[in-house]
mmCIF file of N, CA and C in Angstrom:
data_model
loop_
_atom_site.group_PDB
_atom_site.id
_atom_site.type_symbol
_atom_site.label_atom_id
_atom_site.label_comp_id
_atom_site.label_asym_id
_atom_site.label_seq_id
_atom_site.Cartn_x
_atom_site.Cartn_y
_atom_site.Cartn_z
ATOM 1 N N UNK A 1 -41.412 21.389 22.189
ATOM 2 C CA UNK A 1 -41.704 22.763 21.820
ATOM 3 C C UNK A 1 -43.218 22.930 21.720
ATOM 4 N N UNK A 2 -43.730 24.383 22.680
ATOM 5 C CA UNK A 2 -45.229 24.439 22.149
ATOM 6 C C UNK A 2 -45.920 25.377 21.491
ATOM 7 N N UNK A 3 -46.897 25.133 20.955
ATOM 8 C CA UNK A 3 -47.647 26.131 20.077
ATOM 9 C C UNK A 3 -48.304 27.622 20.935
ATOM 10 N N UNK A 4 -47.457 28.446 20.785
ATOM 11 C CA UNK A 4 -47.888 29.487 21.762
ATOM 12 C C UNK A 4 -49.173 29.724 21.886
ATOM 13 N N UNK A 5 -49.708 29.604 20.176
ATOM 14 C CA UNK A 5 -51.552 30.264 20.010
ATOM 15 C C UNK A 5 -52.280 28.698 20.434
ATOM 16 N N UNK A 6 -52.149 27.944 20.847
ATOM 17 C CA UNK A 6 -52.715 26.516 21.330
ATOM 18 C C UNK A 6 -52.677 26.644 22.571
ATOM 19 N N UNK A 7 -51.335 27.424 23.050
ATOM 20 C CA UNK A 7 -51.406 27.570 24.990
ATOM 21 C C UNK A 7 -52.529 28.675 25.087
ATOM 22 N N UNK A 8 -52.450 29.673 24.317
ATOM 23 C CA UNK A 8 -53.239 31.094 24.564
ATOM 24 C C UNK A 8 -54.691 30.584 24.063
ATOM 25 N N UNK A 9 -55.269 29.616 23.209
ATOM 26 C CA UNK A 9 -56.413 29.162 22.969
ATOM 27 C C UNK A 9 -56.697 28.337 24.137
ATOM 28 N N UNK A 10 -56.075 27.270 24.770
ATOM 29 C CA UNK A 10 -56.853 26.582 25.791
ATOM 30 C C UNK A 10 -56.839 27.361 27.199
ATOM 31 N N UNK A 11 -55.277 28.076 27.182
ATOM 32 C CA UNK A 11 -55.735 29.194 28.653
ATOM 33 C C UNK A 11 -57.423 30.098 28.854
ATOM 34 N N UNK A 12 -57.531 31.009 27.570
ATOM 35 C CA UNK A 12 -58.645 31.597 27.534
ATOM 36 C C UNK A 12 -60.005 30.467 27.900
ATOM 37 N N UNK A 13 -59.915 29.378 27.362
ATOM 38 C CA UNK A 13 -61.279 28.763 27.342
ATOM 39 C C UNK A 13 -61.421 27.969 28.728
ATOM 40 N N UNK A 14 -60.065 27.820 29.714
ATOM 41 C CA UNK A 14 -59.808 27.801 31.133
ATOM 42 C C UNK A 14 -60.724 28.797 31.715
ATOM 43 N N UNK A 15 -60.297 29.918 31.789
ATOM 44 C CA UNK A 15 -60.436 31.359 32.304
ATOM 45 C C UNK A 15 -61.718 31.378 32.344
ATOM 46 N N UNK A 16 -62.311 31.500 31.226
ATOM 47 C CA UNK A 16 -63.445 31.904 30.936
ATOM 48 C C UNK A 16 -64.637 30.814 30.399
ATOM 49 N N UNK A 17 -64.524 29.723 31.263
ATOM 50 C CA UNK A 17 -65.515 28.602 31.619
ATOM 51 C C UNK A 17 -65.691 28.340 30.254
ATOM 52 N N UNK A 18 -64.696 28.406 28.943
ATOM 53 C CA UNK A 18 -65.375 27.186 27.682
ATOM 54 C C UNK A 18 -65.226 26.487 27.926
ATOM 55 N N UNK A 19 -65.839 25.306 26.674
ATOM 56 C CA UNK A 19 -66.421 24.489 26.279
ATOM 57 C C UNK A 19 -64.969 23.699 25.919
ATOM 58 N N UNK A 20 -64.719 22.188 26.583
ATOM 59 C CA UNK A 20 -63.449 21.510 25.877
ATOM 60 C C UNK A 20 -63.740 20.799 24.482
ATOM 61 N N UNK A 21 -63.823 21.156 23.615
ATOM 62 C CA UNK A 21 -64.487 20.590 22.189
ATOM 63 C C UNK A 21 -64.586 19.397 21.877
ATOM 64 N N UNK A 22 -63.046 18.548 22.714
ATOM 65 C CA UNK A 22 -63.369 17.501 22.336
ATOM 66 C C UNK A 22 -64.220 16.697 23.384
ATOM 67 N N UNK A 23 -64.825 16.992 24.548
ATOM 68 C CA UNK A 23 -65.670 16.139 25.259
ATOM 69 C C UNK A 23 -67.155 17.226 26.077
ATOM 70 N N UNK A 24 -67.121 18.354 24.959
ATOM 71 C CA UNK A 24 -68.753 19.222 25.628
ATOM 72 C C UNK A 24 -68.776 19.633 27.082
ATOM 73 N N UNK A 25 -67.668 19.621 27.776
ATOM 74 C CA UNK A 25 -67.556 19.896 29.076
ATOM 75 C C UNK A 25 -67.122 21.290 29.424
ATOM 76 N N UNK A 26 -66.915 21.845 30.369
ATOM 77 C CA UNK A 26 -65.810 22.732 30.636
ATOM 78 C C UNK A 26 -65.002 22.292 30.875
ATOM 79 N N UNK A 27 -64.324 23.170 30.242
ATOM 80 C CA UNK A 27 -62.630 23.399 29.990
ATOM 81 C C UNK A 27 -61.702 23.434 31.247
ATOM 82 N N UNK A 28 -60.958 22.475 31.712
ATOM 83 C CA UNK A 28 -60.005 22.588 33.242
ATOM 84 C C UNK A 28 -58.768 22.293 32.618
ATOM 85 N N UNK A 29 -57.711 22.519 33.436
ATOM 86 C CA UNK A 29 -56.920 22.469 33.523
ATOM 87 C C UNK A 29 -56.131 20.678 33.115
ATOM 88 N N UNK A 30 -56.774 19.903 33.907
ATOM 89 C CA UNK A 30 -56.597 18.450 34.002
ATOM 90 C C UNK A 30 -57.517 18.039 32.572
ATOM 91 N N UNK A 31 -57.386 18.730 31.708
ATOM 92 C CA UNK A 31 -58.017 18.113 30.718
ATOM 93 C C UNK A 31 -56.923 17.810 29.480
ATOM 94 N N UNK A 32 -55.653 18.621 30.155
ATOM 95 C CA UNK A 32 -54.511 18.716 29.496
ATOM 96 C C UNK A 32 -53.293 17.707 29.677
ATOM 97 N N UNK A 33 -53.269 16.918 28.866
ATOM 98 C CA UNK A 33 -52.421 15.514 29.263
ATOM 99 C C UNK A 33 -50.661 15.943 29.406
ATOM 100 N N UNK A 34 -50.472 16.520 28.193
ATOM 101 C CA UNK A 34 -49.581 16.876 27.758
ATOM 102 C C UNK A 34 -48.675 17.686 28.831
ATOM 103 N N UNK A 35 -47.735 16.896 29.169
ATOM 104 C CA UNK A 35 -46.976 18.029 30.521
ATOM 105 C C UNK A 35 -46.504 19.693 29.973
ATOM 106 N N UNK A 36 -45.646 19.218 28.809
ATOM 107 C CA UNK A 36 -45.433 20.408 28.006
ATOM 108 C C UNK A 36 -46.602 21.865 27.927
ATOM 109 N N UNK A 37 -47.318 21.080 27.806
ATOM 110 C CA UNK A 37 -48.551 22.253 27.158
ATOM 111 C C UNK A 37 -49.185 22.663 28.603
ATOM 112 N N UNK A 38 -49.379 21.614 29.507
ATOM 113 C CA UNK A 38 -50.018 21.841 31.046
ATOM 114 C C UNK A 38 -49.159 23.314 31.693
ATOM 115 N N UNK A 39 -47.869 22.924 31.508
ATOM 116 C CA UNK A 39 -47.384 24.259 32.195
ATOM 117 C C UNK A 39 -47.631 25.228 31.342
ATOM 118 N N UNK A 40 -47.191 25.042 30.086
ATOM 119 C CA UNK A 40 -47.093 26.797 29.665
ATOM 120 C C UNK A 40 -48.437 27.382 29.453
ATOM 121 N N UNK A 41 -49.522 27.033 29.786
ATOM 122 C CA UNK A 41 -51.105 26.822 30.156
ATOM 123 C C UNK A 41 -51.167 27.424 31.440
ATOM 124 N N UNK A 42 -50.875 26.926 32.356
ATOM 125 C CA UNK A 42 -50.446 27.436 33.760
ATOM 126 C C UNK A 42 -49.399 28.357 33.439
ATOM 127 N N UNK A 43 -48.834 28.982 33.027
ATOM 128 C CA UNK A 43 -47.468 29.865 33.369
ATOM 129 C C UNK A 43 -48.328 30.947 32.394
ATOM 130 N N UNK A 44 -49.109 30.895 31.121
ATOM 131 C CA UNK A 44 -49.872 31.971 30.431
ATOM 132 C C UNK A 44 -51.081 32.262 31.724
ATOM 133 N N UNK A 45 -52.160 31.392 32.526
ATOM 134 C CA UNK A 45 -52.804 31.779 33.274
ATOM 135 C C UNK A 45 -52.286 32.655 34.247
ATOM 136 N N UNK A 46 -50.800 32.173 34.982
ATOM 137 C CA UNK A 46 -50.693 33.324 35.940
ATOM 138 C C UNK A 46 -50.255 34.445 35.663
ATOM 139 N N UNK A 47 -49.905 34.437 34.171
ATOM 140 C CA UNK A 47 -48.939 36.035 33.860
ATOM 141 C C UNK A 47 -50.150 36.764 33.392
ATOM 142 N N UNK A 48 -51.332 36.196 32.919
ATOM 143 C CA UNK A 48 -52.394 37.261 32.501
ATOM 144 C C UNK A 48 -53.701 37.307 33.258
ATOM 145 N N UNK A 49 -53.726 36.801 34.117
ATOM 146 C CA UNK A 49 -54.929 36.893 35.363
ATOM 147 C C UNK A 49 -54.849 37.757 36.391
ATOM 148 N N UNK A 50 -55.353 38.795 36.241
ATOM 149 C CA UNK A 50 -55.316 40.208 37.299
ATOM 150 C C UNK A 50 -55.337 38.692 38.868
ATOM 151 N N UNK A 51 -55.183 39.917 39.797
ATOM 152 C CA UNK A 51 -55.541 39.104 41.156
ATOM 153 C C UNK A 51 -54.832 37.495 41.700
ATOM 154 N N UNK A 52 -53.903 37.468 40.584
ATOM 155 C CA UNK A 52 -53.403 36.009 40.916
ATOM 156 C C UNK A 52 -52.165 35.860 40.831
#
């Protein structure tokens, strides 16, 4: 089971080139180990990204 506001916190900081906190980088996708959380990360990016 995942934390909806944890998918909607790391989607946004995807999107919008943040900062991954725990290693000062930008924020990708593959920074997400967790299969669980990887999709619904991906499945929040494509339902709220105009153009995609």
């Amino acid at each position: 089971m995942v934390n909806q506001i944890v998918v909607k916190i790391a989607a946004e900081r995807i999107i919008s080139d943040g900062l991954n906190p725990k290693t000062n980088t930008v924020y990708v996708i593959d920074d997400i180990t967790n299969q669980d959380y990887r999709l619904a990360v991906e499945d929040y990016i494509l339902e709220n990204t105009e153009g995609v």
